[in-house]
């Protein structure tokens, strides 16, 4: 059983579309992380959040601790947003990762 | 700070050879993680250290894998002997005080074992 489930696995969008990626987890956590991995392979931490909502540019992350669910939204998507987005939860002293959502934004 | 530094970026070796991957965490970070990423399994934790002490190595596949952290600024992951199924991208990451802190990744080492 995976502690962290992401959906969708793959997502293709037209430039300008609003995008939502979902992450559900099965255990109590103190914080959740959203990561971005570009085609070049590097992984960057986008957000760490434990409640409510965080915004950085066109990216918005929300979390509902009671429902054990988080979403990552991208407004006015752009081809440079094409990447794999991964949610991660710290549990028992380490991180557990979702399988990732591969996003392709078409011009 | 230069971020988490990994070397080499790419490693191609033949089956049976020893492979050593290196990592320099961000200064002041107490936690260091080694991950392996494959298409099939995604990101998997191999081992992590807290203050240079290995805390959880349950993700290390088998005795062919070993990791050390002789000081706060350097860690190695060694595979001996290497096998084709070890081919993957190996990431090192560090965080400041705990896993509840933001995680910083190195650029990864692409390992190909022929």
mmCIF file of C-alpha atoms in Angstrom:
data_model
loop_
_atom_site.group_PDB
_atom_site.id
_atom_site.type_symbol
_atom_site.label_atom_id
_atom_site.label_comp_id
_atom_site.label_asym_id
_atom_site.label_seq_id
_atom_site.Cartn_x
_atom_site.Cartn_y
_atom_site.Cartn_z
ATOM 1 C CA UNK A 1 0.000 0.000 0.000
ATOM 2 C CA UNK A 2 1.339 3.416 -0.913
ATOM 3 C CA UNK A 3 1.236 6.031 1.778
ATOM 4 C CA UNK A 4 1.037 8.699 -0.921
ATOM 5 C CA UNK A 5 -1.170 8.609 -4.020
ATOM 6 C CA UNK A 6 -1.078 11.145 -6.823
ATOM 7 C CA UNK A 7 -3.419 11.839 -9.701
ATOM 8 C CA UNK A 8 -3.403 12.095 -12.581
ATOM 9 C CA UNK A 9 -0.268 10.217 -13.632
ATOM 10 C CA UNK A 10 -0.058 12.108 -16.900
ATOM 11 C CA UNK A 11 -1.579 15.414 -17.903
ATOM 12 C CA UNK A 12 -1.502 17.323 -21.179
ATOM 13 C CA UNK A 13 -2.792 20.881 -21.289
ATOM 14 C CA UNK A 14 -2.978 23.763 -23.708
ATOM 15 C CA UNK A 15 -1.010 26.859 -22.837
ATOM 16 C CA UNK A 16 -3.083 29.119 -20.619
ATOM 17 C CA UNK A 17 -5.173 26.375 -19.028
ATOM 18 C CA UNK A 18 -5.694 26.045 -15.291
ATOM 19 C CA UNK A 19 -4.119 22.842 -13.997
ATOM 20 C CA UNK A 20 -4.781 20.832 -10.853
ATOM 21 C CA UNK A 21 -2.706 17.948 -9.531
ATOM 22 C CA UNK A 22 -3.928 16.003 -6.546
ATOM 23 C CA UNK A 23 -2.177 14.177 -3.737
ATOM 24 C CA UNK A 24 -3.769 11.988 -1.070
ATOM 25 C CA UNK A 25 -2.036 10.384 1.851
ATOM 26 C CA UNK A 26 -3.115 7.784 4.333
ATOM 27 C CA UNK A 27 -1.338 8.745 7.520
ATOM 28 C CA UNK A 28 -1.177 11.713 9.841
ATOM 29 C CA UNK A 29 1.557 14.128 8.881
ATOM 30 C CA UNK A 30 2.932 17.443 10.017
ATOM 31 C CA UNK A 31 3.734 18.822 6.566
ATOM 32 C CA UNK A 32 3.572 17.995 2.896
ATOM 33 C CA UNK A 33 6.047 18.900 0.175
ATOM 34 C CA UNK A 34 5.553 19.560 -3.512
ATOM 35 C CA UNK A 35 8.569 18.971 -5.745
ATOM 36 C CA UNK A 36 9.192 19.738 -9.395
ATOM 37 C CA UNK A 37 11.467 17.695 -11.636
ATOM 38 C CA UNK A 38 12.317 19.174 -15.016
ATOM 39 C CA UNK A 39 13.219 17.109 -18.086
ATOM 40 C CA UNK A 40 16.875 17.769 -17.306
ATOM 41 C CA UNK A 41 16.388 15.750 -14.132
ATOM 42 C CA UNK A 42 16.985 18.245 -11.358
ATOM 43 C CA UNK A 43 14.514 18.253 -8.468
ATOM 44 C CA UNK A 44 13.416 21.478 -6.840
ATOM 45 C CA UNK A 45 11.268 21.934 -3.770
ATOM 46 C CA UNK A 46 8.294 24.140 -4.619
ATOM 47 C CA UNK A 47 6.326 24.215 -1.400
ATOM 48 C CA UNK A 48 6.267 22.877 2.092
ATOM 49 C CA UNK A 49 2.924 23.372 3.785
ATOM 50 C CA UNK A 50 1.157 22.159 6.878
ATOM 51 C CA UNK A 51 -2.143 24.009 6.600
ATOM 52 C CA UNK A 52 -4.177 26.237 4.342
ATOM 53 C CA UNK A 53 -2.693 27.601 1.186
ATOM 54 C CA UNK A 54 0.605 28.882 -0.186
ATOM 55 C CA UNK A 55 1.178 30.846 -3.380
ATOM 56 C CA UNK A 56 4.313 31.438 -5.401
ATOM 57 C CA UNK A 57 3.809 33.191 -8.700
ATOM 58 C CA UNK A 58 1.368 31.151 -10.761
ATOM 59 C CA UNK A 59 1.625 28.157 -8.456
ATOM 60 C CA UNK A 60 -0.775 27.601 -5.579
ATOM 61 C CA UNK A 61 -0.672 24.711 -3.134
ATOM 62 C CA UNK A 62 -3.463 23.832 -0.748
ATOM 63 C CA UNK A 63 -3.778 21.229 1.945
ATOM 64 C CA UNK A 64 -6.645 19.838 3.997
ATOM 65 C CA UNK A 65 -5.122 17.995 6.926
ATOM 66 C CA UNK A 66 -8.428 16.484 8.064
ATOM 67 C CA UNK A 67 -9.177 15.048 4.632
ATOM 68 C CA UNK A 68 -5.529 14.061 4.075
ATOM 69 C CA UNK A 69 -5.458 15.741 0.706
ATOM 70 C CA UNK A 70 -3.386 18.371 -1.057
ATOM 71 C CA UNK A 71 -3.637 20.013 -4.449
ATOM 72 C CA UNK A 72 -1.164 21.863 -6.611
ATOM 73 C CA UNK A 73 -2.671 24.393 -9.014
ATOM 74 C CA UNK A 74 -0.996 26.158 -11.892
ATOM 75 C CA UNK A 75 -2.747 29.193 -13.308
ATOM 76 C CA UNK A 76 -2.185 30.384 -16.880
ATOM 77 C CA UNK A 77 -0.009 27.360 -17.647
ATOM 78 C CA UNK A 78 3.020 27.784 -19.875
ATOM 79 C CA UNK A 79 5.178 25.286 -21.785
ATOM 80 C CA UNK A 80 7.993 25.935 -19.316
ATOM 81 C CA UNK A 81 5.757 24.412 -16.611
ATOM 82 C CA UNK A 82 6.201 21.049 -18.338
ATOM 83 C CA UNK A 83 7.764 18.826 -15.722
ATOM 84 C CA UNK A 84 7.038 16.015 -13.304
ATOM 85 C CA UNK A 85 5.389 17.171 -10.091
ATOM 86 C CA UNK A 86 5.873 15.005 -7.022
ATOM 87 C CA UNK A 87 4.277 15.234 -3.615
ATOM 88 C CA UNK A 88 6.168 13.973 -0.598
ATOM 89 C CA UNK A 89 5.243 13.458 3.029
ATOM 90 C CA UNK A 90 7.605 13.112 5.968
ATOM 91 C CA UNK A 91 6.801 10.043 7.993
ATOM 92 C CA UNK A 92 8.752 8.036 10.519
ATOM 93 C CA UNK A 93 11.776 10.226 9.987
ATOM 94 C CA UNK A 94 11.940 9.967 6.221
ATOM 95 C CA UNK A 95 10.106 11.102 3.120
ATOM 96 C CA UNK A 96 7.557 9.063 1.182
ATOM 97 C CA UNK A 97 6.947 10.120 -2.386
ATOM 98 C CA UNK A 98 4.022 9.977 -4.735
ATOM 99 C CA UNK A 99 4.643 8.439 -8.138
ATOM 100 C CA UNK A 100 4.582 11.851 -9.767
ATOM 101 C CA UNK A 101 2.408 13.622 -12.314
ATOM 102 C CA UNK A 102 3.964 14.217 -15.698
ATOM 103 C CA UNK A 103 2.671 17.516 -17.059
ATOM 104 C CA UNK A 104 3.062 18.611 -20.661
ATOM 105 C CA UNK A 105 1.873 22.073 -21.636
ATOM 106 C CA UNK A 106 1.434 22.529 -25.365
ATOM 107 C CA UNK A 107 1.899 25.971 -26.937
ATOM 108 C CA UNK B 1 25.543 28.571 -0.673
ATOM 109 C CA UNK B 2 26.247 26.375 -3.697
ATOM 110 C CA UNK B 3 23.521 23.932 -2.850
ATOM 111 C CA UNK B 4 23.891 20.170 -2.591
ATOM 112 C CA UNK B 5 26.793 19.072 -4.773
ATOM 113 C CA UNK B 6 26.969 15.614 -6.264
ATOM 114 C CA UNK B 7 29.640 13.988 -8.352
ATOM 115 C CA UNK B 8 30.001 12.606 -10.873
ATOM 116 C CA UNK B 9 27.019 13.755 -12.978
ATOM 117 C CA UNK B 10 27.284 10.694 -15.184
ATOM 118 C CA UNK B 11 28.948 7.361 -14.593
ATOM 119 C CA UNK B 12 29.183 4.522 -17.074
ATOM 120 C CA UNK B 13 30.793 1.356 -15.840
ATOM 121 C CA UNK B 14 30.927 -2.334 -16.529
ATOM 122 C CA UNK B 15 29.222 -4.960 -14.473
ATOM 123 C CA UNK B 16 31.336 -6.030 -11.543
ATOM 124 C CA UNK B 17 33.151 -2.741 -11.140
ATOM 125 C CA UNK B 18 33.058 -0.632 -8.006
ATOM 126 C CA UNK B 19 31.139 2.629 -8.208
ATOM 127 C CA UNK B 20 31.470 5.505 -5.748
ATOM 128 C CA UNK B 21 29.045 8.404 -5.713
ATOM 129 C CA UNK B 22 29.812 11.533 -3.738
ATOM 130 C CA UNK B 23 27.730 14.191 -2.059
ATOM 131 C CA UNK B 24 28.388 17.466 -0.275
ATOM 132 C CA UNK B 25 25.324 18.676 1.603
ATOM 133 C CA UNK B 26 24.457 22.287 2.281
ATOM 134 C CA UNK B 27 26.460 23.615 5.191
ATOM 135 C CA UNK B 28 24.469 23.525 8.413
ATOM 136 C CA UNK B 29 22.064 20.834 7.258
ATOM 137 C CA UNK B 30 21.795 18.018 9.757
ATOM 138 C CA UNK B 31 19.991 15.508 7.554
ATOM 139 C CA UNK B 32 21.363 13.838 4.442
ATOM 140 C CA UNK B 33 19.397 11.450 2.256
ATOM 141 C CA UNK B 34 20.395 9.132 -0.575
ATOM 142 C CA UNK B 35 17.646 8.326 -3.079
ATOM 143 C CA UNK B 36 17.468 6.197 -6.185
ATOM 144 C CA UNK B 37 15.087 7.030 -9.020
ATOM 145 C CA UNK B 38 13.956 4.633 -11.723
ATOM 146 C CA UNK B 39 11.107 4.714 -14.174
ATOM 147 C CA UNK B 40 9.524 1.683 -12.588
ATOM 148 C CA UNK B 41 9.748 2.602 -8.920
ATOM 149 C CA UNK B 42 10.105 6.377 -8.830
ATOM 150 C CA UNK B 43 12.063 7.870 -5.945
ATOM 151 C CA UNK B 44 13.159 5.411 -3.297
ATOM 152 C CA UNK B 45 15.003 6.172 -0.099
ATOM 153 C CA UNK B 46 18.190 4.185 0.261
ATOM 154 C CA UNK B 47 19.579 5.560 3.510
ATOM 155 C CA UNK B 48 19.590 8.730 5.541
ATOM 156 C CA UNK B 49 21.905 10.260 8.098
ATOM 157 C CA UNK B 50 21.289 12.610 10.983
ATOM 158 C CA UNK B 51 24.367 14.425 12.236
ATOM 159 C CA UNK B 52 26.573 11.988 10.289
ATOM 160 C CA UNK B 53 24.985 8.937 11.917
ATOM 161 C CA UNK B 54 23.066 6.470 9.723
ATOM 162 C CA UNK B 55 19.499 6.370 10.988
ATOM 163 C CA UNK B 56 17.635 4.178 8.527
ATOM 164 C CA UNK B 57 19.327 2.008 5.910
ATOM 165 C CA UNK B 58 16.388 -0.312 5.329
ATOM 166 C CA UNK B 59 16.156 0.910 1.744
ATOM 167 C CA UNK B 60 19.641 -0.246 0.834
ATOM 168 C CA UNK B 61 19.001 -3.052 -1.654
ATOM 169 C CA UNK B 62 21.630 -5.491 -0.482
ATOM 170 C CA UNK B 63 25.120 -5.844 0.872
ATOM 171 C CA UNK B 64 26.581 -4.576 -2.370
ATOM 172 C CA UNK B 65 25.484 -1.092 -1.333
ATOM 173 C CA UNK B 66 27.177 0.854 1.433
ATOM 174 C CA UNK B 67 27.108 4.492 2.506
ATOM 175 C CA UNK B 68 29.297 6.551 4.769
ATOM 176 C CA UNK B 69 29.288 10.044 6.159
ATOM 177 C CA UNK B 70 32.697 10.638 7.721
ATOM 178 C CA UNK B 71 31.938 14.285 8.467
ATOM 179 C CA UNK B 72 29.184 16.857 8.149
ATOM 180 C CA UNK B 73 30.271 17.969 4.687
ATOM 181 C CA UNK B 74 30.764 14.714 2.815
ATOM 182 C CA UNK B 75 29.009 11.448 2.116
ATOM 183 C CA UNK B 76 29.615 8.550 -0.242
ATOM 184 C CA UNK B 77 27.438 5.824 -1.657
ATOM 185 C CA UNK B 78 29.353 2.813 -2.883
ATOM 186 C CA UNK B 79 28.202 -0.113 -4.994
ATOM 187 C CA UNK B 80 30.508 -3.094 -5.145
ATOM 188 C CA UNK B 81 30.166 -5.071 -7.338
ATOM 189 C CA UNK B 82 27.843 -3.145 -9.623
ATOM 190 C CA UNK B 83 25.132 -4.859 -11.666
ATOM 191 C CA UNK B 84 23.063 -3.682 -14.657
ATOM 192 C CA UNK B 85 19.951 -3.464 -12.472
ATOM 193 C CA UNK B 86 21.680 -0.768 -10.441
ATOM 194 C CA UNK B 87 21.362 1.588 -13.403
ATOM 195 C CA UNK B 88 19.349 4.573 -12.198
ATOM 196 C CA UNK B 89 19.660 8.193 -11.165
ATOM 197 C CA UNK B 90 20.990 8.566 -7.643
ATOM 198 C CA UNK B 91 20.091 11.728 -5.776
ATOM 199 C CA UNK B 92 21.532 13.137 -2.622
ATOM 200 C CA UNK B 93 19.404 15.592 -0.636
ATOM 201 C CA UNK B 94 19.768 17.490 2.594
ATOM 202 C CA UNK B 95 17.533 19.323 5.024
ATOM 203 C CA UNK B 96 18.240 21.563 7.942
ATOM 204 C CA UNK B 97 16.890 20.306 11.239
ATOM 205 C CA UNK B 98 14.347 17.644 10.456
ATOM 206 C CA UNK B 99 12.296 16.029 7.737
ATOM 207 C CA UNK B 100 9.724 18.742 8.315
ATOM 208 C CA UNK B 101 12.114 21.222 6.798
ATOM 209 C CA UNK B 102 12.436 22.000 3.099
ATOM 210 C CA UNK B 103 14.394 19.384 1.175
ATOM 211 C CA UNK B 104 17.238 20.386 -1.146
ATOM 212 C CA UNK B 105 18.358 18.001 -3.870
ATOM 213 C CA UNK B 106 21.616 17.631 -5.676
ATOM 214 C CA UNK B 107 21.623 17.386 -9.453
ATOM 215 C CA UNK B 108 21.864 13.615 -9.335
ATOM 216 C CA UNK B 109 24.248 11.019 -10.731
ATOM 217 C CA UNK B 110 23.091 9.113 -13.801
ATOM 218 C CA UNK B 111 24.570 5.630 -13.395
ATOM 219 C CA UNK B 112 24.691 3.160 -16.250
ATOM 220 C CA UNK B 113 26.060 -0.308 -15.583
ATOM 221 C CA UNK B 114 26.709 -2.225 -18.773
#
